């Protein structure tokens, strides 16, 4: 899988990390609204931090508010905000193996145990 | 729009792309306006068209979690050195590395000390080196969010696993010598640092991060202003020309690219000091609980922790031979006093040999030889105990909204074959 991703990066023309560094940067899923998420978020930060996070719709909404209040993000018209949240809710929801990143890391794998209170 | 579709029409040079009408093409490709398009640095390809992954300059073997801002951790087996080489040391950046750091340029740089002091200071690098006694210290720096990936429900932020920690040798001066030269007033409560790193929005009025520590920690003998890391000027990612190191506390208290220390008469309220950043609930909460900001408190000492650097998980080892295991242990509360391992899911424990730290707040080497009783699958659990008697928990400890302070024991899988 790792090799596949590296090859994918080369194919899309992205620069690859110096030879033996490993990229753990995830890709955004192709679902409706992805382009809007990119357009509104990448001027400041890359999509890596979005792909790495798995939150509820309300938490994503709060995150956008924080970006606006503290980090200079522009005002988004309500319908656009809804589309962005629709995307994030679907693509980056907590049920989507929030631990996937860690679990994919072989040397960290035995660290993780499910929390019995979390459904 | 798929990635392939988006990149089919790319010209050879992506740098040219954005400078030659690329912005309009980008907007067309996305089918959406691009706010702040003028903020895109020249040559930066938006993710929509290609994932740009920086070169992780000066790093080797690390695992990059985020390219903008740059964040990378070290695979745990690459943390075996007693002193973590610069190329292996994790990086947690909040903003953009200033140009000065890449150019190793000291022109126009000084450190300002102001606020609750008798006399403001403005020190050049040569002032710092000439006026104060220099010290060399081997110090663990660990990100407050190291282990965040273990929390469930997931916590916001970079999903660090085990490798947001390193132990390098720094050279610099004690912060207290500098503060005392400025004359700390009785009204001093806290320090707040300001660095030259650039906010991701490129808004010059915003700081990516501006944290600090209580005045007692600032005046602690072990808190230093460092200009060198493992005998080299601080690498760009690590804060050239000067950084703070507040050992035993979250790495974020150690401001990088330092230009100012403001002695405050109140708890510093800079970026990432307030709200929920680098804070945990005052009282234990059930996983997933909403915690009001006023119920969160600032993290001080980091808890006791250890890593297994040899062997890596999943190793096969012959029954007839002893297996050598080793790693490091450290605690924000002082020395680690015991290191124990279990091969039977915690029922019994084997003491490891534990070395002394090179100096306070350096990590301690542990090693042990283990003979397994019969073939099969084992998990080796590693547990450090610090001088307060506190041990690493078996499971991920107290859930908190931002996923800090996970010091659960590391476990590796070992297959013993006849």
mmCIF file of N, CA, C and O in Angstrom, chain B residues 145-224:
data_model
loop_
_atom_site.group_PDB
_atom_site.id
_atom_site.type_symbol
_atom_site.label_atom_id
_atom_site.label_comp_id
_atom_site.label_asym_id
_atom_site.label_seq_id
_atom_site.Cartn_x
_atom_site.Cartn_y
_atom_site.Cartn_z
ATOM 1 N N UNK B 145 1.290 16.174 22.510
ATOM 2 C CA UNK B 145 0.313 15.321 21.826
ATOM 3 C C UNK B 145 0.892 13.994 21.354
ATOM 4 O O UNK B 145 0.217 13.267 20.609
ATOM 5 N N UNK B 146 2.119 13.666 21.784
ATOM 6 C CA UNK B 146 2.686 12.371 21.384
ATOM 7 C C UNK B 146 1.744 11.258 21.864
ATOM 8 O O UNK B 146 1.331 11.264 23.024
ATOM 9 N N UNK B 147 1.388 10.328 20.978
ATOM 10 C CA UNK B 147 0.458 9.264 21.357
ATOM 11 C C UNK B 147 -1.000 9.620 21.103
ATOM 12 O O UNK B 147 -1.896 8.817 21.397
ATOM 13 N N UNK B 148 -1.251 10.792 20.524
ATOM 14 C CA UNK B 148 -2.636 11.227 20.310
ATOM 15 C C UNK B 148 -3.448 10.197 19.521
ATOM 16 O O UNK B 148 -4.639 10.017 19.758
ATOM 17 N N UNK B 149 -2.788 9.513 18.576
ATOM 18 C CA UNK B 149 -3.500 8.557 17.726
ATOM 19 C C UNK B 149 -4.162 7.458 18.544
ATOM 20 O O UNK B 149 -5.041 6.758 18.044
ATOM 21 N N UNK B 150 -3.764 7.301 19.803
ATOM 22 C CA UNK B 150 -4.340 6.248 20.636
ATOM 23 C C UNK B 150 -5.689 6.586 21.219
ATOM 24 O O UNK B 150 -6.378 5.703 21.740
ATOM 25 N N UNK B 151 -6.080 7.846 21.153
ATOM 26 C CA UNK B 151 -7.347 8.220 21.802
ATOM 27 C C UNK B 151 -8.552 7.890 20.938
ATOM 28 O O UNK B 151 -8.532 8.029 19.721
ATOM 29 N N UNK B 152 -9.583 7.464 21.598
ATOM 30 C CA UNK B 152 -10.820 7.112 20.932
ATOM 31 C C UNK B 152 -11.966 7.503 21.854
ATOM 32 O O UNK B 152 -12.001 7.033 22.991
ATOM 33 N N UNK B 153 -12.907 8.376 21.478
ATOM 34 C CA UNK B 153 -12.996 9.027 20.167
ATOM 35 C C UNK B 153 -11.730 9.806 19.825
ATOM 36 O O UNK B 153 -11.065 10.311 20.715
ATOM 37 N N UNK B 154 -11.477 9.912 18.515
ATOM 38 C CA UNK B 154 -10.247 10.550 18.077
ATOM 39 C C UNK B 154 -10.162 11.998 18.527
ATOM 40 O O UNK B 154 -11.173 12.686 18.625
ATOM 41 N N UNK B 155 -8.959 12.435 18.806
ATOM 42 C CA UNK B 155 -8.731 13.816 19.217
ATOM 43 C C UNK B 155 -8.199 14.603 18.032
ATOM 44 O O UNK B 155 -7.538 14.057 17.161
ATOM 45 N N UNK B 156 -8.510 15.897 18.044
ATOM 46 C CA UNK B 156 -8.120 16.774 16.937
ATOM 47 C C UNK B 156 -6.622 16.999 16.895
ATOM 48 O O UNK B 156 -5.988 17.174 17.933
ATOM 49 N N UNK B 157 -6.074 17.068 15.705
ATOM 50 C CA UNK B 157 -4.679 17.458 15.548
ATOM 51 C C UNK B 157 -3.863 16.401 14.839
ATOM 52 O O UNK B 157 -4.400 15.399 14.354
ATOM 53 N N UNK B 158 -2.567 16.613 14.783
ATOM 54 C CA UNK B 158 -1.672 15.637 14.172
ATOM 55 C C UNK B 158 -1.778 14.324 14.929
ATOM 56 O O UNK B 158 -1.717 14.299 16.151
ATOM 57 N N UNK B 159 -1.897 13.241 14.181
ATOM 58 C CA UNK B 159 -2.107 11.943 14.828
ATOM 59 C C UNK B 159 -0.761 11.277 15.137
ATOM 60 O O UNK B 159 -0.364 10.293 14.517
ATOM 61 N N UNK B 160 -0.070 11.848 16.105
ATOM 62 C CA UNK B 160 1.219 11.311 16.542
ATOM 63 C C UNK B 160 1.036 9.916 17.114
ATOM 64 O O UNK B 160 0.074 9.669 17.840
ATOM 65 N N UNK B 161 1.964 9.030 16.844
ATOM 66 C CA UNK B 161 1.894 7.700 17.450
ATOM 67 C C UNK B 161 2.896 7.636 18.608
ATOM 68 O O UNK B 161 2.566 8.017 19.720
ATOM 69 N N UNK B 162 4.110 7.179 18.354
ATOM 70 C CA UNK B 162 5.081 7.076 19.452
ATOM 71 C C UNK B 162 6.271 8.015 19.294
ATOM 72 O O UNK B 162 7.032 8.226 20.229
ATOM 73 N N UNK B 163 6.424 8.553 18.091
ATOM 74 C CA UNK B 163 7.727 9.133 17.760
ATOM 75 C C UNK B 163 7.859 10.636 17.846
ATOM 76 O O UNK B 163 8.799 11.198 17.283
ATOM 77 N N UNK B 164 6.947 11.324 18.569
ATOM 78 C CA UNK B 164 7.106 12.771 18.716
ATOM 79 C C UNK B 164 7.952 13.058 19.952
ATOM 80 O O UNK B 164 7.551 13.772 20.873
ATOM 81 N N UNK B 165 9.117 12.440 19.980
ATOM 82 C CA UNK B 165 10.033 12.607 21.107
ATOM 83 C C UNK B 165 11.455 12.445 20.589
ATOM 84 O O UNK B 165 11.700 11.718 19.624
ATOM 85 N N UNK B 166 12.357 13.144 21.230
ATOM 86 C CA UNK B 166 13.771 13.015 20.881
ATOM 87 C C UNK B 166 14.595 13.519 22.041
ATOM 88 O O UNK B 166 14.087 14.195 22.943
ATOM 89 N N UNK B 167 15.880 13.160 22.031
ATOM 90 C CA UNK B 167 16.760 13.578 23.118
ATOM 91 C C UNK B 167 18.078 14.021 22.494
ATOM 92 O O UNK B 167 18.883 13.194 22.080
ATOM 93 N N UNK B 168 18.257 15.328 22.382
ATOM 94 C CA UNK B 168 19.450 15.867 21.722
ATOM 95 C C UNK B 168 20.277 16.658 22.724
ATOM 96 O O UNK B 168 19.815 16.971 23.830
ATOM 97 N N UNK B 169 21.515 16.967 22.319
ATOM 98 C CA UNK B 169 22.364 17.778 23.181
ATOM 99 C C UNK B 169 22.314 19.232 22.712
ATOM 100 O O UNK B 169 22.572 19.522 21.546
ATOM 101 N N UNK B 170 21.961 20.117 23.626
ATOM 102 C CA UNK B 170 21.824 21.534 23.293
ATOM 103 C C UNK B 170 22.925 22.330 23.982
ATOM 104 O O UNK B 170 23.336 22.002 25.093
ATOM 105 N N UNK B 171 23.363 23.371 23.310
ATOM 106 C CA UNK B 171 24.277 24.303 23.947
ATOM 107 C C UNK B 171 23.615 25.672 23.952
ATOM 108 O O UNK B 171 22.982 26.080 22.965
ATOM 109 N N UNK B 172 23.760 26.351 25.070
ATOM 110 C CA UNK B 172 23.154 27.671 25.172
ATOM 111 C C UNK B 172 23.442 28.266 26.522
ATOM 112 O O UNK B 172 24.500 27.989 27.110
ATOM 113 N N UNK B 173 22.518 29.089 26.998
ATOM 114 C CA UNK B 173 22.683 29.701 28.320
ATOM 115 C C UNK B 173 21.418 29.460 29.126
ATOM 116 O O UNK B 173 20.352 29.205 28.567
ATOM 117 N N UNK B 174 21.577 29.541 30.443
ATOM 118 C CA UNK B 174 20.386 29.392 31.280
ATOM 119 C C UNK B 174 19.503 30.623 31.118
ATOM 120 O O UNK B 174 19.992 31.756 31.190
ATOM 121 N N UNK B 175 18.220 30.384 30.931
ATOM 122 C CA UNK B 175 17.289 31.503 30.799
ATOM 123 C C UNK B 175 17.352 32.375 32.049
ATOM 124 O O UNK B 175 17.246 33.598 31.987
ATOM 125 N N UNK B 176 17.558 31.728 33.199
ATOM 126 C CA UNK B 176 17.524 32.525 34.442
ATOM 127 C C UNK B 176 18.673 33.529 34.499
ATOM 128 O O UNK B 176 18.522 34.607 35.056
ATOM 129 N N UNK B 177 19.822 33.177 33.925
ATOM 130 C CA UNK B 177 20.934 34.131 33.922
ATOM 131 C C UNK B 177 20.556 35.381 33.125
ATOM 132 O O UNK B 177 20.874 36.501 33.513
ATOM 133 N N UNK B 178 19.872 35.142 32.002
ATOM 134 C CA UNK B 178 19.470 36.264 31.153
ATOM 135 C C UNK B 178 18.375 37.082 31.843
ATOM 136 O O UNK B 178 18.425 38.321 31.882
ATOM 137 N N UNK B 179 17.405 36.381 32.423
ATOM 138 C CA UNK B 179 16.314 37.095 33.107
ATOM 139 C C UNK B 179 16.848 37.877 34.305
ATOM 140 O O UNK B 179 16.433 39.016 34.548
ATOM 141 N N UNK B 180 17.797 37.266 35.034
ATOM 142 C CA UNK B 180 18.354 37.973 36.189
ATOM 143 C C UNK B 180 19.144 39.211 35.764
ATOM 144 O O UNK B 180 19.149 40.215 36.470
ATOM 145 N N UNK B 181 19.784 39.130 34.598
ATOM 146 C CA UNK B 181 20.502 40.307 34.094
ATOM 147 C C UNK B 181 19.531 41.447 33.795
ATOM 148 O O UNK B 181 19.876 42.617 33.907
ATOM 149 N N UNK B 182 18.315 41.064 33.424
ATOM 150 C CA UNK B 182 17.297 42.085 33.145
ATOM 151 C C UNK B 182 16.620 42.533 34.440
ATOM 152 O O UNK B 182 15.969 43.587 34.467
ATOM 153 N N UNK B 183 16.781 41.744 35.489
ATOM 154 C CA UNK B 183 16.169 42.092 36.772
ATOM 155 C C UNK B 183 14.686 41.786 36.791
ATOM 156 O O UNK B 183 13.872 42.638 36.427
ATOM 157 N N UNK B 184 14.336 40.583 37.202
ATOM 158 C CA UNK B 184 12.927 40.191 37.211
ATOM 159 C C UNK B 184 12.218 40.857 38.385
ATOM 160 O O UNK B 184 12.651 40.756 39.530
ATOM 161 N N UNK B 185 11.141 41.559 38.094
ATOM 162 C CA UNK B 185 10.384 42.244 39.155
ATOM 163 C C UNK B 185 9.529 41.256 39.943
ATOM 164 O O UNK B 185 9.189 40.186 39.445
ATOM 165 N N UNK B 186 9.134 41.672 41.141
ATOM 166 C CA UNK B 186 8.294 40.831 41.990
ATOM 167 C C UNK B 186 6.941 40.546 41.322
ATOM 168 O O UNK B 186 6.270 39.575 41.628
ATOM 169 N N UNK B 187 6.537 41.441 40.440
ATOM 170 C CA UNK B 187 5.233 41.306 39.778
ATOM 171 C C UNK B 187 5.238 40.219 38.688
ATOM 172 O O UNK B 187 4.194 39.907 38.127
ATOM 173 N N UNK B 188 6.412 39.636 38.386
ATOM 174 C CA UNK B 188 6.501 38.651 37.301
ATOM 175 C C UNK B 188 5.766 37.371 37.675
ATOM 176 O O UNK B 188 5.934 36.843 38.780
ATOM 177 N N UNK B 189 4.937 36.888 36.760
ATOM 178 C CA UNK B 189 4.136 35.685 36.997
ATOM 179 C C UNK B 189 4.468 34.605 35.968
ATOM 180 O O UNK B 189 4.534 33.420 36.298
ATOM 181 N N UNK B 190 4.712 35.015 34.747
ATOM 182 C CA UNK B 190 4.799 34.076 33.636
ATOM 183 C C UNK B 190 5.726 34.676 32.598
ATOM 184 O O UNK B 190 5.960 35.885 32.586
ATOM 185 N N UNK B 191 6.264 33.835 31.703
ATOM 186 C CA UNK B 191 6.915 34.392 30.515
ATOM 187 C C UNK B 191 6.126 33.955 29.281
ATOM 188 O O UNK B 191 5.514 32.892 29.261
ATOM 189 N N UNK B 192 6.171 34.805 28.263
ATOM 190 C CA UNK B 192 5.566 34.459 26.979
ATOM 191 C C UNK B 192 6.625 34.650 25.902
ATOM 192 O O UNK B 192 7.330 35.648 25.906
ATOM 193 N N UNK B 193 6.762 33.655 25.014
ATOM 194 C CA UNK B 193 7.777 33.808 23.966
ATOM 195 C C UNK B 193 7.134 34.225 22.643
ATOM 196 O O UNK B 193 5.960 33.950 22.391
ATOM 197 N N UNK B 194 7.933 34.903 21.834
ATOM 198 C CA UNK B 194 7.527 35.248 20.473
ATOM 199 C C UNK B 194 8.630 34.813 19.518
ATOM 200 O O UNK B 194 9.807 35.050 19.786
ATOM 201 N N UNK B 195 8.253 34.154 18.440
ATOM 202 C CA UNK B 195 9.227 33.684 17.472
ATOM 203 C C UNK B 195 9.040 34.376 16.137
ATOM 204 O O UNK B 195 8.088 35.131 15.947
ATOM 205 N N UNK B 196 9.951 34.086 15.234
ATOM 206 C CA UNK B 196 9.869 34.705 13.904
ATOM 207 C C UNK B 196 9.122 33.832 12.902
ATOM 208 O O UNK B 196 9.043 34.178 11.723
ATOM 209 N N UNK B 197 8.587 32.711 13.342
ATOM 210 C CA UNK B 197 7.833 31.877 12.405
ATOM 211 C C UNK B 197 6.575 32.621 11.956
ATOM 212 O O UNK B 197 6.059 33.487 12.658
ATOM 213 N N UNK B 198 6.117 32.268 10.777
ATOM 214 C CA UNK B 198 5.055 33.037 10.113
ATOM 215 C C UNK B 198 3.733 32.276 10.206
ATOM 216 O O UNK B 198 3.686 31.060 9.987
ATOM 217 N N UNK B 199 2.679 33.019 10.548
ATOM 218 C CA UNK B 199 1.354 32.393 10.615
ATOM 219 C C UNK B 199 0.977 31.824 9.249
ATOM 220 O O UNK B 199 1.336 32.392 8.211
ATOM 221 N N UNK B 200 0.260 30.703 9.255
ATOM 222 C CA UNK B 200 -0.065 30.035 7.993
ATOM 223 C C UNK B 200 -0.860 30.927 7.040
ATOM 224 O O UNK B 200 -0.796 30.768 5.827
ATOM 225 N N UNK B 201 -1.606 31.867 7.590
ATOM 226 C CA UNK B 201 -2.376 32.787 6.730
ATOM 227 C C UNK B 201 -1.480 33.888 6.170
ATOM 228 O O UNK B 201 -1.933 34.685 5.368
ATOM 229 N N UNK B 202 -0.238 33.946 6.620
ATOM 230 C CA UNK B 202 0.746 34.983 6.281
ATOM 231 C C UNK B 202 0.323 36.362 6.795
ATOM 232 O O UNK B 202 0.850 37.376 6.348
ATOM 233 N N UNK B 203 -0.613 36.388 7.714
ATOM 234 C CA UNK B 203 -1.005 37.640 8.341
ATOM 235 C C UNK B 203 0.064 37.995 9.377
ATOM 236 O O UNK B 203 0.226 37.279 10.368
ATOM 237 N N UNK B 204 0.812 39.098 9.157
ATOM 238 C CA UNK B 204 1.919 39.415 10.061
ATOM 239 C C UNK B 204 1.473 39.763 11.477
ATOM 240 O O UNK B 204 2.281 39.779 12.403
ATOM 241 N N UNK B 205 0.188 40.055 11.648
ATOM 242 C CA UNK B 205 -0.291 40.387 12.997
ATOM 243 C C UNK B 205 -0.569 39.149 13.829
ATOM 244 O O UNK B 205 -0.835 39.234 15.013
ATOM 245 N N UNK B 206 -0.549 37.985 13.196
ATOM 246 C CA UNK B 206 -0.855 36.753 13.935
ATOM 247 C C UNK B 206 0.414 35.962 14.239
ATOM 248 O O UNK B 206 1.327 35.908 13.421
ATOM 249 N N UNK B 207 0.442 35.347 15.408
ATOM 250 C CA UNK B 207 1.533 34.429 15.730
ATOM 251 C C UNK B 207 1.033 32.994 15.545
ATOM 252 O O UNK B 207 -0.070 32.676 15.982
ATOM 253 N N UNK B 208 1.856 32.145 14.952
ATOM 254 C CA UNK B 208 1.448 30.743 14.856
ATOM 255 C C UNK B 208 1.319 30.119 16.249
ATOM 256 O O UNK B 208 0.444 29.308 16.504
ATOM 257 N N UNK B 209 2.224 30.511 17.131
ATOM 258 C CA UNK B 209 2.201 30.001 18.497
ATOM 259 C C UNK B 209 2.996 30.975 19.359
ATOM 260 O O UNK B 209 4.008 31.519 18.927
ATOM 261 N N UNK B 210 2.500 31.216 20.560
ATOM 262 C CA UNK B 210 3.227 32.075 21.504
ATOM 263 C C UNK B 210 2.859 31.600 22.900
ATOM 264 O O UNK B 210 1.894 32.047 23.493
ATOM 265 N N UNK B 211 3.643 30.632 23.383
ATOM 266 C CA UNK B 211 3.321 30.053 24.693
ATOM 267 C C UNK B 211 4.385 30.477 25.703
ATOM 268 O O UNK B 211 5.178 31.370 25.445
ATOM 269 N N UNK B 212 4.401 29.815 26.830
ATOM 270 C CA UNK B 212 5.371 30.176 27.847
ATOM 271 C C UNK B 212 5.228 29.283 29.058
ATOM 272 O O UNK B 212 4.542 28.249 28.999
ATOM 273 N N UNK B 213 5.887 29.693 30.146
ATOM 274 C CA UNK B 213 5.847 28.909 31.384
ATOM 275 C C UNK B 213 5.773 29.872 32.570
ATOM 276 O O UNK B 213 6.152 31.053 32.440
ATOM 277 N N UNK B 214 5.338 29.365 33.735
ATOM 278 C CA UNK B 214 5.350 30.201 34.932
ATOM 279 C C UNK B 214 6.784 30.663 35.240
ATOM 280 O O UNK B 214 7.741 29.982 34.873
ATOM 281 N N UNK B 215 6.900 31.771 35.939
ATOM 282 C CA UNK B 215 8.219 32.360 36.168
ATOM 283 C C UNK B 215 9.145 31.378 36.914
ATOM 284 O O UNK B 215 10.359 31.348 36.649
ATOM 285 N N UNK B 216 8.584 30.551 37.795
ATOM 286 C CA UNK B 216 9.433 29.602 38.528
ATOM 287 C C UNK B 216 10.105 28.618 37.574
ATOM 288 O O UNK B 216 11.281 28.287 37.726
ATOM 289 N N UNK B 217 9.366 28.153 36.569
ATOM 290 C CA UNK B 217 9.955 27.235 35.593
ATOM 291 C C UNK B 217 10.963 27.980 34.723
ATOM 292 O O UNK B 217 12.004 27.435 34.347
ATOM 293 N N UNK B 218 10.660 29.238 34.396
ATOM 294 C CA UNK B 218 11.584 30.029 33.580
ATOM 295 C C UNK B 218 12.910 30.227 34.310
ATOM 296 O O UNK B 218 13.973 30.273 33.694
ATOM 297 N N UNK B 219 12.831 30.341 35.648
ATOM 298 C CA UNK B 219 14.040 30.590 36.445
ATOM 299 C C UNK B 219 14.688 29.285 36.894
ATOM 300 O O UNK B 219 15.699 29.304 37.592
ATOM 301 N N UNK B 220 14.116 28.160 36.491
ATOM 302 C CA UNK B 220 14.688 26.866 36.871
ATOM 303 C C UNK B 220 16.041 26.685 36.194
ATOM 304 O O UNK B 220 16.235 27.059 35.040
ATOM 305 N N UNK B 221 16.945 26.103 36.924
ATOM 306 C CA UNK B 221 18.319 25.885 36.449
ATOM 307 C C UNK B 221 18.379 25.127 35.115
ATOM 308 O O UNK B 221 19.313 25.288 34.337
ATOM 309 N N UNK B 222 17.364 24.310 34.817
ATOM 310 C CA UNK B 222 17.430 23.466 33.630
ATOM 311 C C UNK B 222 16.783 24.093 32.387
ATOM 312 O O UNK B 222 16.830 23.511 31.316
ATOM 313 N N UNK B 223 16.136 25.228 32.554
ATOM 314 C CA UNK B 223 15.481 25.875 31.409
ATOM 315 C C UNK B 223 16.515 26.723 30.667
ATOM 316 O O UNK B 223 17.163 27.578 31.278
ATOM 317 N N UNK B 224 16.682 26.443 29.382
ATOM 318 C CA UNK B 224 17.778 27.111 28.660
ATOM 319 C C UNK B 224 17.313 27.786 27.362
ATOM 320 O O UNK B 224 16.271 27.455 26.797
#
